[in-house]
Amino acid sequence: MAARLSRRAFLSAAGAPLLAGPLLSRAGLASTPPPPRDAGARAVDYRRVRLADPFWAPRQRTNRSITVPHLFGQLRENGYVSNFERAAARQQGGYRGPVYMDSDVYKTIEAASYCLGSAPDPAIGAQVDEWIGRLRAAQRPDGYIDTCYQVNGRARFTNLRDDHELYCAGHLLEAAVAHNASTGRSDLLEMARRYADLLEATFGDGPGRRPGYCGHPEIELGLVRLSRLTANPKYLALARSFVEHRGEKFFAAEHGTPLSAYDGTYWLDDVAIRDHTVISGHAVRALYLYSAAVDLAAETADASLVAAVERVWKNATDRRMFVTGGLGSSEHNEGFTDDYDLPTFKAYQETCASIALVFLGHRLNRLTGDARYADLVEWTLYNAVAAGVSLSGDRFFYVNPLASTGSHHRKPWYDTACCPPNVSRLVATVGGYAYATGERDVFVNLYLAGSADVELPKGRVQVEVDSAYPWGGSVTLAIRETTAGDFALRLREPGWCGGPMSVRVNGETPPTLRREKGYVVISRAWRAGDRVELDLPMSIRRLQGHPLIEETSGRVALSRGPIVYCVEQADVGAPLATVRLPGTAPLRAERSDRLAGATLLRGEASAVAVPSGGRLYGEATGAPATTGASITAVPYCVWDNGEAGPMRVWLAVG
Amino acid sequence: MAARLSRRAFLSAAGAPLLAGPLLSRAGLASTPPPPRDAGARAVDYRRVRLADPFWAPRQRTNRSITVPHLFGQLRENGYVSNFERAAARQQGGYRGPVYMDSDVYKTIEAASYCLGSAPDPAIGAQVDEWIGRLRAAQRPDGYIDTCYQVNGRARFTNLRDDHELYCAGHLLEAAVAHNASTGRSDLLEMARRYADLLEATFGDGPGRRPGYCGHPEIELGLVRLSRLTANPKYLALARSFVEHRGEKFFAAEHGTPLSAYDGTYWLDDVAIRDHTVISGHAVRALYLYSAAVDLAAETADASLVAAVERVWKNATDRRMFVTGGLGSSEHNEGFTDDYDLPTFKAYQETCASIALVFLGHRLNRLTGDARYADLVEWTLYNAVAAGVSLSGDRFFYVNPLASTGSHHRKPWYDTACCPPNVSRLVATVGGYAYATGERDVFVNLYLAGSADVELPKGRVQVEVDSAYPWGGSVTLAIRETTAGDFALRLREPGWCGGPMSVRVNGETPPTLRREKGYVVISRAWRAGDRVELDLPMSIRRLQGHPLIEETSGRVALSRGPIVYCVEQADVGAPLATVRLPGTAPLRAERSDRLAGATLLRGEASAVAVPSGGRLYGEATGAPATTGASITAVPYCVWDNGEAGPMRVWLAVG
C-alpha cells in the first residue's frame, strides 16, 4: 500500500497540491460557467525544502523538540487518553471536555507526522504509535469513532450543527493522510478510510442518504486529501455534496428553528456558496469552507465557485483584515462583523483563522498563479500566525489582539485547544509554502534561506537560497543542479516593497524584466551555477489605516519587510498609553540578540505627561505637555516573550 | 396599619432617607472606629417635589402614560403571568425565562406605585392590584415566594450564588415599601413582611441559621427600607449580617470550589467589605452592596464602613468612570476591569449600574453633606441614566456604549429585563434627588423648575424654582412660604461650572458668600417672597480624557452644563469615522424643536477624504486630505431617538 501511494502521498502532504487532471468530471453540475483561470501550480512538498533561515528554521526545530512533545503531554494531562480508553472499553459516562476534543488528538498526530516526514524521531514516533493504538481500540467495527458520542451514548449524527462529529472526522482524515505520506504506513490511513467509507455511505446525494453537513467545515478538506491520496473520487464527491448543499438551512430543520427566525450566518448556512458576497460568520469555519471550495473548483474547473471565493477574499482583504494579516473582529461570533470594524484591544484574530487564511491564500495562489495571494500568505505567516506560539514553543495565543493593557498572555493549553496543534502542523510544513511548480514554471513565493528540490515535468532543479530574510532584503538564489532545461523562474515581488525589487542574473541586470501577476519572470535555459540576486527594499514603513477604520485613526503601525512591529511597555520609559510617535521622527533598524535575533526598530518618541492625581476628565487644554521617550519596537510575532505587559501595534501620532 | 406608618412611609419612599437616630446600636461590632461625618441629611420625598422643568417633567409624564403600561404589557407578553399562576397552582414545570424573572414584576410594581404616589391613576392601580392578587396566590403559607424555585420544584436556598432568590426578595420588599407609602395599603407589605420574617428566621447570625448571602446584593436594600418603615430592627440586623459576612468566600463552600481555585470578585465575595480598596466585580452588584453599606453605616455610625465605600468611590470616579457618569467597562463580567480601561465602542455602562451609582451617590451625599456626590448624581442622571429610555418611553438600552457603528438600538424588552423597570422607578422619583434637609439646612442638589414642600424641624418651607435648566443656566429660587425661621440654604455649585456661579439674593450680590463642601451657603431668616437668582455658566466645553485612557487619546467630548453630547451619523454629511473636530472651531448652542426641545450644538468640522477603492492599509502620507463638514451634536441621552445609525461621543481632533 505504502509503495503504491508514495508519489501521490508525497504530493498531498503539504497543503494538498492540485492533480494535473480533475478526479471528478463536471457532468451533473447545474450551471456550466467558463473554466477557471487555473495556473495548475503544484506546491513543492515541505520535505523537499530544507530551511536554514533565521526565522522559520529555529521555529521548526523548536516545534519538533518542544512543541510536539508538549502537545502530547497536554493531551495526556487533559483527559484525552481517558476519553479514548473509555470509548474503547465501551464505558458510558465520564467524558471530559468539549465535544470536539478528538480533533486535538488528530491534529497533534498530524503535526507529529509532519515532523517524522522531515526526519526520524523515535520519541515522537512512539507517541504517534501509542495514539494510533488507542484510536484503533476506540473505533467501532463499522468505522465510526467519536469519543464524545461514544462515551456519552448519544445517537450519531443527531446534532450536526453543534457537535463537530464530521469536523473531528475531517481532522482524522488529514492526520491519516499526513501519517501515510510521512511514514509510508497504512494503519491510521486504513482506520480513516473505514470511517470515510461509513460517512460516504451515510451522507451525500442519493437514495437513503442523510441530508446535512457539519456546523464546522473541515470534513471537506479531509475528504479531498483522502480522495487525492487514494485516487478515489467518491470522497471528493462527498466533499462536493457537503459544499454544494451548504446554505440550504439544514440546521433550521435539524433544530426545529422556524425559517423566519433562522439566521445561519454563523455556520455559513445562510446562502449557497456561489451567492456569497462578503465574508461573514465564524472566521475559521468560513475560511475552511472556502479552502475546500477552491479544492473542489480545482478538481471540477468550476469558475463560478472560484469567482465566489475571490469576491469574498476581496471583501476580507479590502475591508475586514487586521494589519497583521489576521481575520475575525469579534469575540461574540469568533468572526466577522462589518466592513472596517477592526478594533485593536478587542481584535479577536484567532490563531486558527490566520492559519486558515494561509490555507486559502495558498490554494488561490496555486489556482490562479497570482502573487497577491502569496503576498498575504507571507504577511499572515510572519505576523498573525507566528505570534500564535511562543519562542519557547510551549505557550500559545488563541486570541491575538493588536493592543493589550497587560493581561493578555500565551497559555500552555486551552479548554478549546484547536490553536496549539494547528500552529504546530503549520510550522512543521511552512517550507511547503515557499515553492510551486507549473508545467514550465518554478514559483518562488517565500524567500527562505536553505535549499529545495523542485521537480518539473522535464526534470529536477536544486535551488539554494542565501539570505538573512526577513531581517535583510538581499536574497541570492543559486541553481545548484538542473535537468529541467528551459523554464521560467517566477520570483514574487512582495507587495510590501512598494516599488520594484532589483534583480540581477549572474551579476548582470537584465535589460528588460517581464512582470506578471506580481512575479518577476525570468525564462531561460537555466544551468547549474546560475545565480539570481534580489534586493528587496526594506525601509521602515509607517502604515496608516483606511479612514473608515475607527481605531487606527491618528495612529500608525510600523513595518519593515514582511514584519509588522509593536511596542511593549518594557521597552519604553513612559506609560504606553501616553506615547506619541512624531510623524517624521527617524527610526533605525538594529539586529538584536533578544527575541531570537529579531531586528528591532528604535527611535525617539514623546510621552504625554501624566499629572499626579489628575482628574479623569477635564477641559481640553490644546497640545498637552510631553517629555521625550525612547522607544524600541519588536516584531508583533514575538511580543509577550519577554517581560509581560501592555502592548500596542498602532501608535498614536503626535 | 396605613395610618400608623404614613409618616415613616413618606420618609422612606424615595431613596430611603436616614432616620434621625440609629435603629441598631453599634454594640457587638468588632471594632469601634470614630463615628462618621454624618450630615444627617434627609431627602425630601419625590412626592413633595412638583416638576415643571423641560427635561424631567415630560419624561415623568411619559413614564406614567407610556412606560409603566408598557412594562405591564411586557410582563404579560413574556411569560411572567404564567410563572406566577403556575406557582399558585403548584404546577411543576413550564417556568419561562431566567431565574430572576420575579424581580422584574416587583420593580414594575414599585415603579407603578411611585406613579400612584404622585397622582391617582385607576388603570395603573388596577394593574398593580391584579399583580398583588397573583403574588398572594403564589406565596407559600410560610411566606416563601420565588416562582422559579416553586415551578421547578427546587430546594430553597441551595444556590445562593447564582439563583437570585434573595435578590428577588429584596425587590419584593422595596416594592412593598413603595406601595404602602404611596397607597397606604398594607396587603403587599404584609406579604413582604411574611417573606422577610421567613428570611430573618432562616439566615443571619445565631444558632440554627443558614450561612450565606445572595450572589447579587439587593436584599440588603430591601431589608433596610422595610426596617425603617416598620421600625423593626431585626430586618436591619439581617441586612447587616449579609453585608458583614460578605467576603467570607461562602460561595466557594456552597459550590465545592477549592479555596485555592476560588475567585469571588464577580460576586464581591473576595474580601470583607472594610478591606475593599478598588471597585471591582459586577458593577450593579458592587454598587447595590455599597449602597446598603452606607445605609448600615448611617444607622450604626460606622466610620470604617464609610471609609471603605469612600475609598472605592474615589477609585471608581477617579479611574473607572465613563465621561457620561456610568460604570462598567466590560461585557465579560458586566463590570470592572483595570484603572483607565474605558473603551468607547465596547463601553458596557449598563443602565442599572448608572442607576445604582445614583443610589450610592445620593446616600453618600446625605451622609456626608458633600456636594461632590450630588455632582455625580446629577451628571449620571442627565447622561447615563436618561439614555436608558427612549423619548417615546417604550424602548430601553441595557448597554450604553459611547460609540456605535450603527447596530446598537434600544429594545422594548430584554430576556434579562432588569433595566426597563429600574429606569422607570428612578424617573418616577427623580424629584426625590433634588432637595434634602438637615437640622437647619435645606440642600438644593438639582435645579429643577417647579416647586417643593420642604419640612424642617422648625417648620415648613415652600420653594419655587424657575429655570430652563439644563438648557439654560439661569435659576431663580423663590421662597413662597416659610414657617421655618432661620435656616441655611445650601445651593450646590456644580463641579461642571469650572468656576464660581453668580448668586444674587433679592437682587443684591451678597458681599461675601460662604462656600462649604461644594455648596454656596446662605444662612438667614428667610421670608416669603425672598428670591435667590443663580447664574451657572453654561459654556460649551471640550472635555479630554486622562492621558492613561487609551481610547480617548486625541479626542474630545463636548458638554454644556450637565449635558454630555454626541454626534449621530444622520447629523453629519460625511462618514462619522472620518470626522475631525478642529481644536478651536467655534461651536454654538441652539434650542431645537427636535428631540424633546433639547439644546443642540452646531459647528464646522472637517472630514478625512475617503479614497474610492482605497486600500485597507497603506504608507502614511502625513496630513490627510480633508473636506469641510458641518456637524450637529445632540445630547447623549437622546441619541438613537431619530434616524438609527452610527454615533460617537469622543470626536477625533484634527
PDB file of N, CA and C in Angstrom, chain A residues 321-325 342-349 400-404 552 564-566 636 639 647-650, chain B residues 617:
ATOM      1  N   MET A 321      -9.660  42.950   7.337  1.00  0.00           N
ATOM      2  CA  MET A 321      -8.438  42.263   7.767  1.00  0.00           C
ATOM      3  C   MET A 321      -7.606  43.157   8.684  1.00  0.00           C
ATOM      4  N   PHE A 322      -7.025  42.564   9.687  1.00  0.00           N
ATOM      5  CA  PHE A 322      -6.122  43.320  10.559  1.00  0.00           C
ATOM      6  C   PHE A 322      -4.790  43.548   9.865  1.00  0.00           C
ATOM      7  N   VAL A 323      -4.066  44.537  10.338  1.00  0.00           N
ATOM      8  CA  VAL A 323      -2.809  44.904   9.692  1.00  0.00           C
ATOM      9  C   VAL A 323      -1.784  43.774   9.788  1.00  0.00           C
ATOM     10  N   THR A 324      -1.998  42.863  10.715  1.00  0.00           N
ATOM     11  CA  THR A 324      -1.114  41.723  10.890  1.00  0.00           C
ATOM     12  C   THR A 324      -1.499  40.538  10.007  1.00  0.00           C
ATOM     13  N   GLY A 325      -2.520  40.722   9.164  1.00  0.00           N
ATOM     14  CA  GLY A 325      -2.897  39.668   8.229  1.00  0.00           C
ATOM     15  C   GLY A 325      -3.854  38.640   8.799  1.00  0.00           C
ATOM     16  N   LEU A 342     -12.526  47.107  12.798  1.00  0.00           N
ATOM     17  CA  LEU A 342     -11.239  46.455  13.075  1.00  0.00           C
ATOM     18  C   LEU A 342     -10.655  47.020  14.366  1.00  0.00           C
ATOM     19  N   PRO A 343     -11.154  46.522  15.492  1.00  0.00           N
ATOM     20  CA  PRO A 343     -10.703  47.041  16.779  1.00  0.00           C
ATOM     21  C   PRO A 343      -9.251  46.657  17.070  1.00  0.00           C
ATOM     22  N   THR A 344      -8.671  47.266  18.050  1.00  0.00           N
ATOM     23  CA  THR A 344      -7.290  46.945  18.420  1.00  0.00           C
ATOM     24  C   THR A 344      -7.251  46.112  19.706  1.00  0.00           C
ATOM     25  N   PHE A 345      -7.692  46.689  20.819  1.00  0.00           N
ATOM     26  CA  PHE A 345      -7.715  45.906  22.059  1.00  0.00           C
ATOM     27  C   PHE A 345      -8.616  44.684  21.924  1.00  0.00           C
ATOM     28  N   LYS A 346      -9.668  44.837  21.166  1.00  0.00           N
ATOM     29  CA  LYS A 346     -10.653  43.760  21.049  1.00  0.00           C
ATOM     30  C   LYS A 346     -10.520  42.986  19.738  1.00  0.00           C
ATOM     31  N   ALA A 347      -9.404  43.176  19.047  1.00  0.00           N
ATOM     32  CA  ALA A 347      -9.169  42.355  17.854  1.00  0.00           C
ATOM     33  C   ALA A 347      -9.201  40.893  18.291  1.00  0.00           C
ATOM     34  N   TYR A 348      -9.999  40.083  17.640  1.00  0.00           N
ATOM     35  CA  TYR A 348     -10.076  38.679  18.053  1.00  0.00           C
ATOM     36  C   TYR A 348      -8.964  37.891  17.347  1.00  0.00           C
ATOM     37  N   GLN A 349      -8.986  37.931  16.033  1.00  0.00           N
ATOM     38  CA  GLN A 349      -7.885  37.392  15.232  1.00  0.00           C
ATOM     39  C   GLN A 349      -7.388  36.048  15.773  1.00  0.00           C
ATOM     40  N   ASN A 400      -5.564  37.051  19.343  1.00  0.00           N
ATOM     41  CA  ASN A 400      -4.394  37.875  19.061  1.00  0.00           C
ATOM     42  C   ASN A 400      -4.782  39.343  18.916  1.00  0.00           C
ATOM     43  N   PRO A 401      -4.933  40.042  20.038  1.00  0.00           N
ATOM     44  CA  PRO A 401      -5.267  41.462  19.961  1.00  0.00           C
ATOM     45  C   PRO A 401      -4.092  42.277  19.432  1.00  0.00           C
ATOM     46  N   LEU A 402      -4.383  43.486  18.989  1.00  0.00           N
ATOM     47  CA  LEU A 402      -3.338  44.385  18.494  1.00  0.00           C
ATOM     48  C   LEU A 402      -2.938  45.391  19.553  1.00  0.00           C
ATOM     49  N   ALA A 403      -3.513  45.283  20.708  1.00  0.00           N
ATOM     50  CA  ALA A 403      -3.150  46.141  21.834  1.00  0.00           C
ATOM     51  C   ALA A 403      -3.581  45.403  23.087  1.00  0.00           C
ATOM     52  N   SER A 404      -2.826  45.588  24.146  1.00  0.00           N
ATOM     53  CA  SER A 404      -3.157  44.897  25.388  1.00  0.00           C
ATOM     54  C   SER A 404      -2.859  45.805  26.560  1.00  0.00           C
ATOM     55  N   THR A 552      -7.853  53.035  14.162  1.00  0.00           N
ATOM     56  CA  THR A 552      -6.494  53.344  13.713  1.00  0.00           C
ATOM     57  C   THR A 552      -6.350  54.820  13.366  1.00  0.00           C
ATOM     58  N   VAL A 564       5.484  43.141  10.806  1.00  0.00           N
ATOM     59  CA  VAL A 564       4.758  44.207  11.494  1.00  0.00           C
ATOM     60  C   VAL A 564       5.286  44.288  12.919  1.00  0.00           C
ATOM     61  N   TYR A 565       5.465  45.496  13.389  1.00  0.00           N
ATOM     62  CA  TYR A 565       6.052  45.704  14.712  1.00  0.00           C
ATOM     63  C   TYR A 565       5.007  46.138  15.735  1.00  0.00           C
ATOM     64  N   CYS A 566       5.429  46.057  16.981  1.00  0.00           N
ATOM     65  CA  CYS A 566       4.607  46.582  18.066  1.00  0.00           C
ATOM     66  C   CYS A 566       5.543  47.116  19.132  1.00  0.00           C
ATOM     67  N   TYR A 636       5.736  42.041  16.036  1.00  0.00           N
ATOM     68  CA  TYR A 636       4.486  41.639  16.686  1.00  0.00           C
ATOM     69  C   TYR A 636       4.496  40.153  17.015  1.00  0.00           C
ATOM     70  N   TRP A 639       5.944  39.351  20.473  1.00  0.00           N
ATOM     71  CA  TRP A 639       5.554  40.052  21.705  1.00  0.00           C
ATOM     72  C   TRP A 639       5.151  39.027  22.759  1.00  0.00           C
ATOM     73  N   MET A 647       0.940  46.317  25.452  1.00  0.00           N
ATOM     74  CA  MET A 647       1.491  46.275  24.095  1.00  0.00           C
ATOM     75  C   MET A 647       0.589  47.080  23.165  1.00  0.00           C
ATOM     76  N   ARG A 648       1.190  47.685  22.146  1.00  0.00           N
ATOM     77  CA  ARG A 648       0.424  48.402  21.129  1.00  0.00           C
ATOM     78  C   ARG A 648       1.038  48.161  19.759  1.00  0.00           C
ATOM     79  N   VAL A 649       0.229  47.811  18.785  1.00  0.00           N
ATOM     80  CA  VAL A 649       0.670  47.816  17.389  1.00  0.00           C
ATOM     81  C   VAL A 649       0.483  49.214  16.796  1.00  0.00           C
ATOM     82  N   TRP A 650      -0.674  49.798  17.062  1.00  0.00           N
ATOM     83  CA  TRP A 650      -0.983  51.119  16.486  1.00  0.00           C
ATOM     84  C   TRP A 650      -0.542  52.208  17.458  1.00  0.00           C
TER      85      TRP A 650
ATOM     86  N   TYR B 617      -4.730  49.286   4.216  1.00  0.00           N
ATOM     87  CA  TYR B 617      -3.542  49.834   4.882  1.00  0.00           C
ATOM     88  C   TYR B 617      -2.577  50.335   3.809  1.00  0.00           C
TER      89      TYR B 617
END
